[in-house]
PDB file of C-alpha atoms in Angstrom:
ATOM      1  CA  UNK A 280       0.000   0.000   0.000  1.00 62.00           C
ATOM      2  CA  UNK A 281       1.373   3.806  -0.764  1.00 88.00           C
ATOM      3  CA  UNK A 282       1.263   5.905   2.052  1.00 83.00           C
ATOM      4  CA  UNK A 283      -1.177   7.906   1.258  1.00 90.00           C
ATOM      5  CA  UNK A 284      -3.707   4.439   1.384  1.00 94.00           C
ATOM      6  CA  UNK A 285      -2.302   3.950   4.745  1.00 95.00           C
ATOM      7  CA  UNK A 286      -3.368   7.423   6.248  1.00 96.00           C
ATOM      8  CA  UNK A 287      -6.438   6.968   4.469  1.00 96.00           C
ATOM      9  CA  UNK A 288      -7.298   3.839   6.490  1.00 97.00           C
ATOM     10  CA  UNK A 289      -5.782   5.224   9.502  1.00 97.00           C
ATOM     11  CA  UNK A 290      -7.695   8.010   9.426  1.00 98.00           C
ATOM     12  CA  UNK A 291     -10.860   5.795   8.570  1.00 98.00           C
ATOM     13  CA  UNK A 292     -10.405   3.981  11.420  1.00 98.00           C
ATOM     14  CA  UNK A 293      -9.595   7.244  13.967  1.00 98.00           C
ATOM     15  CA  UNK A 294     -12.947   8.353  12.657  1.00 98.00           C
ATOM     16  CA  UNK A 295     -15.051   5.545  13.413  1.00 98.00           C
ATOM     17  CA  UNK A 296     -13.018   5.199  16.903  1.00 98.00           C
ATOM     18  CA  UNK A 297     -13.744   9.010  17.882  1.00 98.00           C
ATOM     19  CA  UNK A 298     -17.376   9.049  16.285  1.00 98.00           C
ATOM     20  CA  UNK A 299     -18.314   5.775  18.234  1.00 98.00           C
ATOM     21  CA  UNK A 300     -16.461   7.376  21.846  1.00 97.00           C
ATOM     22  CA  UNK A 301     -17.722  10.783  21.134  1.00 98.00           C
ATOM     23  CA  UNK A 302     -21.239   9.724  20.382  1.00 98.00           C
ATOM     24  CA  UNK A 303     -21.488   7.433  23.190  1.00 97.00           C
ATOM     25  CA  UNK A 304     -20.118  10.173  25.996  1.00 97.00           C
ATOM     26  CA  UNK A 305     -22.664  12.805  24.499  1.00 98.00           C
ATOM     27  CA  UNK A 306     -25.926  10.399  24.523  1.00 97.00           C
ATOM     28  CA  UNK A 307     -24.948   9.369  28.147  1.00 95.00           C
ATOM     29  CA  UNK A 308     -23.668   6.301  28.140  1.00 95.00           C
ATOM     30  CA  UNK A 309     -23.643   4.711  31.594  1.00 94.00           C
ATOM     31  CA  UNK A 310     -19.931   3.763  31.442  1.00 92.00           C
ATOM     32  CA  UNK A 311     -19.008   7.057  30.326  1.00 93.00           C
ATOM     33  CA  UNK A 312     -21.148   8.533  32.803  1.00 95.00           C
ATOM     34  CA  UNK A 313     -19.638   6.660  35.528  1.00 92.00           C
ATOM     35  CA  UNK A 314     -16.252   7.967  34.345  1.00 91.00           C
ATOM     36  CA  UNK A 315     -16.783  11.630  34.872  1.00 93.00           C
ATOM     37  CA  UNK A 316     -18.913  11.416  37.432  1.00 93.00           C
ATOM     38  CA  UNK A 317     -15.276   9.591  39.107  1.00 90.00           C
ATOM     39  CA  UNK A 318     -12.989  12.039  38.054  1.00 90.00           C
ATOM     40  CA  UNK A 319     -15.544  14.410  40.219  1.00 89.00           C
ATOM     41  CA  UNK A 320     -15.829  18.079  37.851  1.00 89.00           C
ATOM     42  CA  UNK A 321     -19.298  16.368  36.935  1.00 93.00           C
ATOM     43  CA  UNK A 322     -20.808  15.521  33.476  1.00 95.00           C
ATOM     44  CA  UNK A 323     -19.894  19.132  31.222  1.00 95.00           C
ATOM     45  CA  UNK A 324     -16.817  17.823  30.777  1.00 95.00           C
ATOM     46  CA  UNK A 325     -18.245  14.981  29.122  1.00 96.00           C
ATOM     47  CA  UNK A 326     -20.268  17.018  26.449  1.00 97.00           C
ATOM     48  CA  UNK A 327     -16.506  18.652  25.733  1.00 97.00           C
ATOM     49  CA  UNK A 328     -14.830  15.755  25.212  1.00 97.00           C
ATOM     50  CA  UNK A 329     -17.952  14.231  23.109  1.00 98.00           C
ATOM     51  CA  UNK A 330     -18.194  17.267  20.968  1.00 98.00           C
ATOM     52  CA  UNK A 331     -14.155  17.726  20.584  1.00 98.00           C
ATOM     53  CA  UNK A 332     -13.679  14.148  19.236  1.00 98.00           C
ATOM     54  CA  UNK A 333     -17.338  13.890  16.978  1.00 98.00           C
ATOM     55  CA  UNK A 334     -16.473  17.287  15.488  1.00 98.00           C
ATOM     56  CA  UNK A 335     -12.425  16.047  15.352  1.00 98.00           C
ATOM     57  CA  UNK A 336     -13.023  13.267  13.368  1.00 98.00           C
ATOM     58  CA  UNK A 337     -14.304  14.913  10.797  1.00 98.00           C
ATOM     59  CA  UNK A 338     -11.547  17.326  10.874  1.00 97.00           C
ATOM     60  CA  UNK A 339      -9.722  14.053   9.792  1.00 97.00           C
ATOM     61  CA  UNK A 340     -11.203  14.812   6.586  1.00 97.00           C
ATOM     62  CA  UNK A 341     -11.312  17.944   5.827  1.00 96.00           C
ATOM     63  CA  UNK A 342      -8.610  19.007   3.359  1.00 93.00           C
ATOM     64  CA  UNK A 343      -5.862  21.149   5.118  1.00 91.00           C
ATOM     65  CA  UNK A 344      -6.882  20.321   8.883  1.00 94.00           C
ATOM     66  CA  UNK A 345      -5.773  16.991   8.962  1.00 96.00           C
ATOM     67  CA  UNK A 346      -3.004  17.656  10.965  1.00 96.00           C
ATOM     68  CA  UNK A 347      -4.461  19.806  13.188  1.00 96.00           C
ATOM     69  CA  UNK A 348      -7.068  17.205  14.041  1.00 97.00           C
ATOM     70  CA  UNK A 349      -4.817  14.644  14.729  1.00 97.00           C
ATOM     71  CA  UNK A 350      -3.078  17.413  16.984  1.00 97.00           C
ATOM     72  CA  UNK A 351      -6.619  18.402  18.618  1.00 97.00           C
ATOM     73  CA  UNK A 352      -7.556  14.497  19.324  1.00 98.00           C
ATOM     74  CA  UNK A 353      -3.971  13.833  20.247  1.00 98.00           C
ATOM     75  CA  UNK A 354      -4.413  16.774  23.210  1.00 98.00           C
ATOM     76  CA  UNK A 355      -7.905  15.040  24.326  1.00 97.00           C
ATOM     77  CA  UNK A 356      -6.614  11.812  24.296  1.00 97.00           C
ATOM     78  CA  UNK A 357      -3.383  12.576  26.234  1.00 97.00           C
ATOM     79  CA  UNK A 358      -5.597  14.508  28.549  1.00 95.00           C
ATOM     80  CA  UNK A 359      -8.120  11.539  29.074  1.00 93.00           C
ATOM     81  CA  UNK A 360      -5.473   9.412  29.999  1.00 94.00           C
ATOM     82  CA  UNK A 361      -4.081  11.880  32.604  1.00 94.00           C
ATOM     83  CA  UNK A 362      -7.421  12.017  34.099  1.00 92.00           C
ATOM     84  CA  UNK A 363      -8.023   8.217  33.995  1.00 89.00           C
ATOM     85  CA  UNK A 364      -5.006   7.840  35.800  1.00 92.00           C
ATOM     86  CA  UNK A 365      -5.455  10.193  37.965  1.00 92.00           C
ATOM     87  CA  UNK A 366      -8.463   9.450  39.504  1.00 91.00           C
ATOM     88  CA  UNK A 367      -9.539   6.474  37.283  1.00 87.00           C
ATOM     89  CA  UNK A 368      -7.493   3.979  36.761  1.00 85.00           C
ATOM     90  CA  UNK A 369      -7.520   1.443  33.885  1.00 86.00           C
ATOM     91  CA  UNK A 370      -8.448   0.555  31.501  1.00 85.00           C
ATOM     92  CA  UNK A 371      -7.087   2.801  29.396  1.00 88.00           C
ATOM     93  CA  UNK A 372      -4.749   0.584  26.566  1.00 92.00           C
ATOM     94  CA  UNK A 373      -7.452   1.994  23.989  1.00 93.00           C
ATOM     95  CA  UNK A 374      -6.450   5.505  24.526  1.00 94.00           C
ATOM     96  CA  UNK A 375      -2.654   4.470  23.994  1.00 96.00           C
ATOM     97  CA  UNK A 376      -3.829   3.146  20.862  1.00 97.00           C
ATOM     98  CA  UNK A 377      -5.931   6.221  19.912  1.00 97.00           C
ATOM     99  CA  UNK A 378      -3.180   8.583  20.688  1.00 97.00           C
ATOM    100  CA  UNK A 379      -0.573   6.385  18.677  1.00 97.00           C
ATOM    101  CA  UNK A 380      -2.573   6.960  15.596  1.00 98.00           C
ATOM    102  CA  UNK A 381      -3.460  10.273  16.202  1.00 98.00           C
ATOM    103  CA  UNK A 382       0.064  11.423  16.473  1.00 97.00           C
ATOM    104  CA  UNK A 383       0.570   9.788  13.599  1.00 97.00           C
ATOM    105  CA  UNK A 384      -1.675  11.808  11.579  1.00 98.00           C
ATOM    106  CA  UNK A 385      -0.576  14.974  13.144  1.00 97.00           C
ATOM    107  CA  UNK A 386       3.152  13.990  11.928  1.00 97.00           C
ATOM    108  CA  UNK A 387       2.113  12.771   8.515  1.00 97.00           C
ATOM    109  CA  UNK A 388       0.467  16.206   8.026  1.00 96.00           C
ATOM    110  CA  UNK A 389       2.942  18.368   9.762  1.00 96.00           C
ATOM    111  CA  UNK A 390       3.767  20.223   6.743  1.00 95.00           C
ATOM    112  CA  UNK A 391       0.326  21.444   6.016  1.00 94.00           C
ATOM    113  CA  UNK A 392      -0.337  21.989  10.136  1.00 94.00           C
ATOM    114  CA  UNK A 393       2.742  24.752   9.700  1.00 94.00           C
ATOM    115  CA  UNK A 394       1.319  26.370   6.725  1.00 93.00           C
ATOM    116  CA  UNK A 395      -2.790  26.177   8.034  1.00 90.00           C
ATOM    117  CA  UNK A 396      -1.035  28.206  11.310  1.00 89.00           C
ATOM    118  CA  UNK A 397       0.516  30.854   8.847  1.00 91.00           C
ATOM    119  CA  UNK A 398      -2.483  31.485   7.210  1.00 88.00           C
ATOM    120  CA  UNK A 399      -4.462  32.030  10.114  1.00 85.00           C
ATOM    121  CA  UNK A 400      -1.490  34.580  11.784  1.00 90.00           C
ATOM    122  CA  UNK A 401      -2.112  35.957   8.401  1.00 84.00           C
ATOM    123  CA  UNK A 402       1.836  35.587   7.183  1.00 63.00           C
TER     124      UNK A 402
END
């Protein structure tokens, strides 16, 4: 496969991940429920997180902001894991897998990630 298949299928595969997590945390799944009610700053948090990674993966596919979404889901993830391990605990191998491919898009894309942040400083 060129690389360009294999971000393709990565990125397939990120968006069904963070459409099926974010979905779940913003129609209240009991697990996920559980989760933030644990880490104790009660459920708006959730509806964040939901919204960051339904509205990140489609970033994933939006021409240009593929980087930046893999940089955007990379932050949530790395900051779901803090707070899991915080004042969670496991499991939490999912989210190492997540963030693996979601820093992997963010470095496959890093070229246009530098150029989308010129535009928007306007250089």
């Amino acid at each position: 496969m060129t690389q360009t298949r294999l971000l393709a299928a990565l990125r397939a595969a990120l968006t069904i991940a963070f459409v099926y997590f974010g979905l779940r945390k913003l129609t209240g799944h009991s697990t996920d429920v559980a989760i933030y009610e644990a880490i104790g700053f009660g459920q708006f948090p959730r509806y964040v997180t939901g919204s960051v990674e339904v509205l990140g993966a489609a970033l994933l596919w939006w021409r240009g902001w593929e980087g930046i979404a893999g940089l955007v889901l990379l932050a949530t993830m790395i900051t779901g894991l803090s707070a899991l391990l915080i004042w969670v605990g496991p499991p939490y191998l999912h989210m190492l897998a997540l963030m693996a491919g979601t820093g992997s898009v963010a470095y496959a894309y890093r070229a246009d990630t530098l150029h989308k942040i010129a535009q928007l400083r306007g250089s």
